[in-house]
CSV table of C-alpha atoms and ligand atoms in Angstrom, one decimal:
chain,number,residue,atom,x,y,z
A,1,MET,CA,85.8,118.4,119.5
A,2,SER,CA,87.7,116.3,122.1
A,3,MET,CA,89.5,117.9,125.0
A,4,PHE,CA,92.8,116.7,123.7
A,5,SER,CA,92.5,118.1,120.2
A,6,LYS,CA,91.2,121.3,121.5
A,7,LEU,CA,94.1,121.6,124.0
A,8,GLY,CA,96.5,120.8,121.1
A,9,ASP,CA,95.0,123.6,119.0
A,10,VAL,CA,95.2,126.1,121.9
A,11,LEU,CA,98.8,125.1,122.6
A,12,SER,CA,99.8,125.3,118.9
A,13,GLN,CA,98.3,128.8,118.7
A,14,ALA,CA,99.8,129.8,122.1
A,15,ILE,CA,103.3,128.7,121.1
A,16,SER,CA,102.9,130.5,117.9
A,17,ASP,CA,101.8,133.7,119.8
A,18,VAL,CA,104.6,133.4,122.4
A,19,ALA,CA,107.2,132.7,119.7
A,20,SER,CA,106.1,135.9,117.9
A,21,LEU,CA,106.8,137.9,121.0
A,22,ILE,CA,110.3,136.5,121.4
A,23,VAL,CA,111.3,136.4,117.8
A,24,PRO,CA,109.6,139.1,115.8
A,25,PRO,CA,107.5,137.4,113.2
A,26,TYR,CA,108.9,137.6,109.7
A,27,CYS,CA,107.5,136.6,106.3
A,28,PRO,CA,109.0,133.2,105.3
A,29,ILE,CA,108.8,134.2,101.6
A,30,CYS,CA,110.5,137.6,101.5
A,31,ARG,CA,111.9,137.6,105.1
A,32,SER,CA,110.5,141.1,105.8
A,33,ARG,CA,109.1,141.8,109.3
A,34,LEU,CA,105.3,141.2,109.5
A,35,LYS,CA,103.2,144.3,110.2
A,36,ASP,CA,100.3,144.4,112.6
A,37,GLY,CA,97.4,142.4,111.1
A,38,GLU,CA,99.6,140.3,108.9
A,39,TYR,CA,99.6,136.6,109.7
A,40,PHE,CA,102.1,134.0,108.5
A,41,VAL,CA,103.1,135.8,105.2
A,42,CYS,CA,103.1,139.5,104.4
A,43,THR,CA,100.3,140.9,102.3
A,44,ALA,CA,102.5,141.4,99.2
A,45,CYS,CA,103.6,137.8,99.2
A,46,ARG,CA,100.1,136.5,99.9
A,47,TYR,CA,99.3,137.4,96.4
A,48,THR,CA,102.2,135.5,94.9
A,49,ILE,CA,101.2,132.0,96.1
A,50,PRO,CA,100.6,129.8,93.1
A,51,LEU,CA,97.1,128.7,94.2
A,52,THR,CA,95.6,125.7,92.3
A,53,GLY,CA,92.0,126.8,92.8
A,54,PHE,CA,91.1,123.1,93.5
A,55,CYS,CA,89.4,124.0,96.8
A,56,HIS,CA,86.7,125.7,94.7
A,57,GLU,CA,86.6,123.2,91.8
A,58,ALA,CA,85.1,119.7,92.2
A,59,ASP,CA,86.3,118.4,88.8
A,60,ASN,CA,90.0,119.1,88.9
A,61,PRO,CA,93.1,117.2,87.7
A,62,MET,CA,94.0,116.0,91.3
A,63,TRP,CA,90.6,114.5,91.8
A,64,ARG,CA,90.7,112.9,88.3
A,65,ARG,CA,94.0,111.3,89.3
A,66,PHE,CA,92.1,108.9,91.6
A,67,TRP,CA,89.7,107.7,88.9
A,68,GLY,CA,89.7,103.9,88.5
A,69,LEU,CA,92.0,103.5,91.5
A,70,VAL,CA,90.0,104.4,94.7
A,71,PRO,CA,86.7,106.2,95.1
A,72,ILE,CA,87.4,109.8,96.3
A,73,GLU,CA,84.6,112.3,96.9
A,74,HIS,CA,86.6,115.5,96.5
A,75,ALA,CA,90.3,116.3,96.3
A,76,ALA,CA,92.1,119.6,96.6
A,77,ALA,CA,95.5,121.1,97.2
A,78,LEU,CA,96.2,124.7,98.3
A,79,PHE,CA,99.1,125.5,95.9
A,80,TRP,CA,101.4,124.2,93.2
A,81,TYR,CA,104.7,122.6,94.3
A,82,ILE,CA,107.0,124.2,91.8
A,83,GLU,CA,110.8,123.7,91.7
A,84,GLY,CA,112.8,126.7,92.8
A,85,SER,CA,109.7,128.4,94.3
A,86,GLU,CA,110.0,130.1,97.7
A,87,TRP,CA,106.7,128.5,98.6
A,88,ARG,CA,108.2,125.1,98.1
A,89,LYS,CA,111.1,126.1,100.3
A,90,VAL,CA,108.6,126.7,103.2
A,91,VAL,CA,107.3,123.2,102.8
A,92,HIS,CA,110.9,121.9,103.1
A,93,LYS,CA,111.2,124.0,106.3
A,94,PHE,CA,108.3,122.2,108.0
A,95,LYS,CA,109.2,118.8,106.5
A,96,TYR,CA,112.9,118.6,107.1
A,97,GLU,CA,114.0,121.6,109.2
A,98,GLY,CA,111.9,121.5,112.3
A,99,HIS,CA,109.6,124.4,111.5
A,100,TRP,CA,106.3,122.6,112.5
A,101,ILE,CA,104.7,125.9,113.0
A,102,TYR,CA,104.5,126.4,109.2
A,103,ALA,CA,102.6,123.1,108.9
A,104,TRP,CA,100.0,124.4,111.4
A,105,LYS,CA,99.8,127.8,109.6
A,106,PHE,CA,99.5,126.2,106.1
A,107,GLY,CA,96.9,123.8,107.6
A,108,ARG,CA,94.8,126.7,108.7
A,109,TRP,CA,95.1,128.4,105.3
A,110,LEU,CA,94.2,125.2,103.5
A,111,GLY,CA,91.2,124.7,105.9
A,112,ALA,CA,90.0,128.2,105.3
A,113,GLU,CA,90.1,127.7,101.5
A,114,LEU,CA,88.3,124.4,101.9
A,115,ALA,CA,85.6,126.0,104.0
A,116,ALA,CA,85.3,128.9,101.6
A,117,GLY,CA,84.9,126.5,98.6
A,118,GLY,CA,81.9,124.8,100.2
A,119,LEU,CA,82.8,121.3,98.7
A,120,PHE,CA,84.0,119.9,102.0
A,121,LYS,CA,81.2,121.2,104.3
A,122,ASP,CA,79.9,117.8,105.2
A,123,VAL,CA,83.3,116.4,106.3
A,124,ASP,CA,82.8,114.7,109.7
A,125,VAL,CA,86.4,114.1,110.7
A,126,VAL,CA,90.0,114.8,109.6
A,127,VAL,CA,92.5,112.0,109.5
A,128,PHE,CA,96.2,112.5,108.4
A,129,VAL,CA,98.6,110.2,106.6
A,130,PRO,CA,100.9,109.4,109.5
A,131,LEU,CA,104.6,109.0,109.6
A,132,HIS,CA,106.0,105.7,111.0
A,133,TRP,CA,106.6,106.1,114.7
A,134,ILE,CA,110.4,105.8,114.3
A,135,LYS,CA,110.5,108.6,111.8
A,136,ARG,CA,108.2,110.7,114.0
A,137,LEU,CA,110.4,110.1,117.0
A,138,ARG,CA,113.4,111.2,115.0
A,139,ARG,CA,111.6,114.3,113.6
A,140,THR,CA,109.9,114.9,117.0
A,141,TYR,CA,106.6,115.8,115.3
A,142,ASP,CA,104.4,114.7,112.4
A,143,GLN,CA,104.0,117.6,110.0
A,144,ALA,CA,100.8,116.0,108.5
A,145,GLU,CA,99.3,116.1,112.0
A,146,TYR,CA,99.8,119.8,112.4
A,147,ILE,CA,98.3,120.4,108.9
A,148,ALA,CA,95.3,118.2,109.8
A,149,ARG,CA,94.9,120.1,113.1
A,150,GLY,CA,94.8,123.4,111.3
A,151,VAL,CA,92.4,122.1,108.7
A,152,ALA,CA,90.1,120.6,111.3
A,153,ARG,CA,90.0,123.8,113.3
A,154,GLU,CA,88.9,125.9,110.2
A,155,LEU,CA,86.3,123.3,109.2
A,156,GLY,CA,85.0,123.1,112.8
A,157,VAL,CA,85.4,119.3,113.0
A,158,LYS,CA,87.6,117.0,115.1
A,159,CYS,CA,90.9,115.5,114.1
A,160,ASP,CA,91.4,111.7,114.7
A,161,TYR,CA,94.9,111.0,115.9
A,162,ASN,CA,94.8,107.3,116.6
A,163,SER,CA,92.8,105.3,114.1
A,164,VAL,CA,95.4,105.1,111.3
A,165,ARG,CA,98.9,103.8,111.9
A,166,ARG,CA,101.8,103.3,109.6
A,167,LEU,CA,103.2,99.8,109.9
A,168,LYS,CA,106.2,100.2,107.5
A,169,ASN,CA,108.8,102.9,107.5
A,170,ASN,CA,109.1,102.9,103.7
A,171,PRO,CA,112.2,104.5,102.3
A,172,SER,CA,112.0,108.0,100.8
A,173,GLN,CA,110.2,107.7,97.5
A,174,THR,CA,111.8,110.5,95.7
A,175,GLN,CA,114.7,108.5,94.2
A,176,GLN,CA,112.6,105.6,92.9
A,177,HIS,CA,110.9,104.9,89.7
A,178,ARG,CA,107.1,105.1,89.6
A,179,GLU,CA,106.5,101.3,89.6
A,180,GLU,CA,108.9,100.8,92.5
A,181,ARG,CA,107.0,103.4,94.4
A,182,TRP,CA,103.7,101.6,93.9
A,183,ASN,CA,105.2,98.3,95.0
A,184,ASN,CA,106.5,100.0,98.0
A,185,VAL,CA,103.2,101.2,99.5
A,186,ALA,CA,101.2,97.9,99.6
A,187,GLY,CA,100.0,97.2,103.1
A,188,ILE,CA,101.8,100.0,104.9
A,189,PHE,CA,98.9,101.3,106.9
A,190,ALA,CA,96.6,99.7,109.5
A,191,VAL,CA,93.4,101.0,110.9
A,192,SER,CA,92.5,100.4,114.5
A,193,ARG,CA,89.0,100.8,115.9
A,194,PRO,CA,87.4,101.3,112.4
A,195,LYS,CA,84.0,101.5,114.2
A,196,ARG,CA,84.8,105.1,115.0
A,197,LEU,CA,85.2,106.0,111.4
A,198,ARG,CA,82.3,104.0,109.9
A,199,GLY,CA,79.5,106.0,108.2
A,200,LYS,CA,81.6,109.1,108.2
A,201,HIS,CA,82.9,111.5,105.5
A,202,ILE,CA,86.6,111.4,106.2
A,203,LEU,CA,89.0,114.1,105.0
A,204,LEU,CA,92.4,112.5,104.5
A,205,VAL,CA,95.2,115.1,104.9
A,206,ASP,CA,98.9,115.0,103.8
A,207,ASP,CA,101.6,117.5,103.1
A,208,VAL,CA,102.4,117.1,99.4
A,209,PHE,CA,100.6,115.2,96.7
A,210,THR,CA,103.1,113.7,94.2
A,211,THR,CA,102.2,110.4,92.7
A,212,GLY,CA,99.3,109.9,95.1
A,213,SER,CA,100.5,106.3,95.8
A,214,THR,CA,100.8,106.8,99.6
A,215,ILE,CA,97.5,108.5,99.9
A,216,ILE,CA,95.8,105.9,97.8
A,217,SER,CA,97.3,103.1,99.9
A,218,CYS,CA,96.1,104.9,103.1
A,219,ALA,CA,92.6,105.4,101.6
A,220,GLU,CA,92.4,101.8,100.6
A,221,SER,CA,93.3,100.6,104.1
A,222,ILE,CA,90.5,102.8,105.6
A,223,LEU,CA,87.9,101.6,103.0
A,224,ALA,CA,88.9,98.0,103.7
A,225,ALA,CA,88.8,98.3,107.5
A,226,CYS,CA,85.4,100.1,107.4
A,227,GLU,CA,84.1,97.6,104.7
A,228,GLY,CA,83.4,100.5,102.3
A,229,ASP,CA,81.1,102.2,104.8
A,230,VAL,CA,82.9,105.6,104.6
A,231,ARG,CA,83.3,108.4,102.1
A,232,ILE,CA,86.8,109.8,101.7
A,233,SER,CA,88.1,113.1,100.5
A,234,VAL,CA,91.7,114.2,100.2
A,235,ALA,CA,93.4,117.5,100.9
A,236,THR,CA,97.1,118.5,100.8
A,237,VAL,CA,99.0,121.7,101.2
A,238,ALA,CA,100.8,121.4,97.9
A,239,VAL,CA,100.6,119.3,94.7
A,240,SER,CA,103.4,118.5,92.3
A,241,HIS,CA,103.1,120.4,89.1
A,242,LYS,CA,105.1,117.8,87.2
A,243,GLU,CA,103.1,114.8,88.4
A,244,LEU,CA,99.8,116.2,87.3
A,245,GLY,CA,101.2,117.0,83.9
A,246,GLU,CA,100.2,120.6,84.2
A,247,ASP,CA,103.4,122.1,82.8
B,1,ZN,ZN1,106.6,138.6,102.2
């Protein structure tokens, strides 16, 4: 692990620890005070998370979603993204309301599940689907980077911060039709120094898997830059219930 990424992890954890001294930690789901030994969410709420089980299941609907589109080794998401769910609101908090610490904590949770499932044990490096630099500047952080950091820490591998860049600041995809979304993601990523990634098993990390179009575009860019000499797996914190037709 590089000095920088190790320092980043130590800092993220230190800020989390210091913050919990100043503001007593509370459960983001039920808002009760956390007791000693509870981390991130309280024990009662921990049992309410709508886990997908994909971290332990190689042949799952998210993985099948990539069939015929891009070769993906394994794919998993921690929990179902369900409208009205308190868990979905926590994702909104780290995506839109500045609570990056929740991205880091979900990243660690996701990483622990991936490690426990055993499917991702030969991953060499974690790469995240980056925001465009203008968006990152506005938001002051990249939530996918914090998730990736947490995942890398739990898997005991390093996180690559520089190889993949976003060239286009594509507009929010939520208001568009499916076809428009696909047209929108062509050529939005660039890979610099692909030599560093060649021959490796890359775990591509993002916050939420909806249509998969952005992740596929990013995976295609990595495959093209490395001339196919990489294996790619995908992991996200949440996956849309609607998009995978699991209703
Ligand atoms: Zn709770």
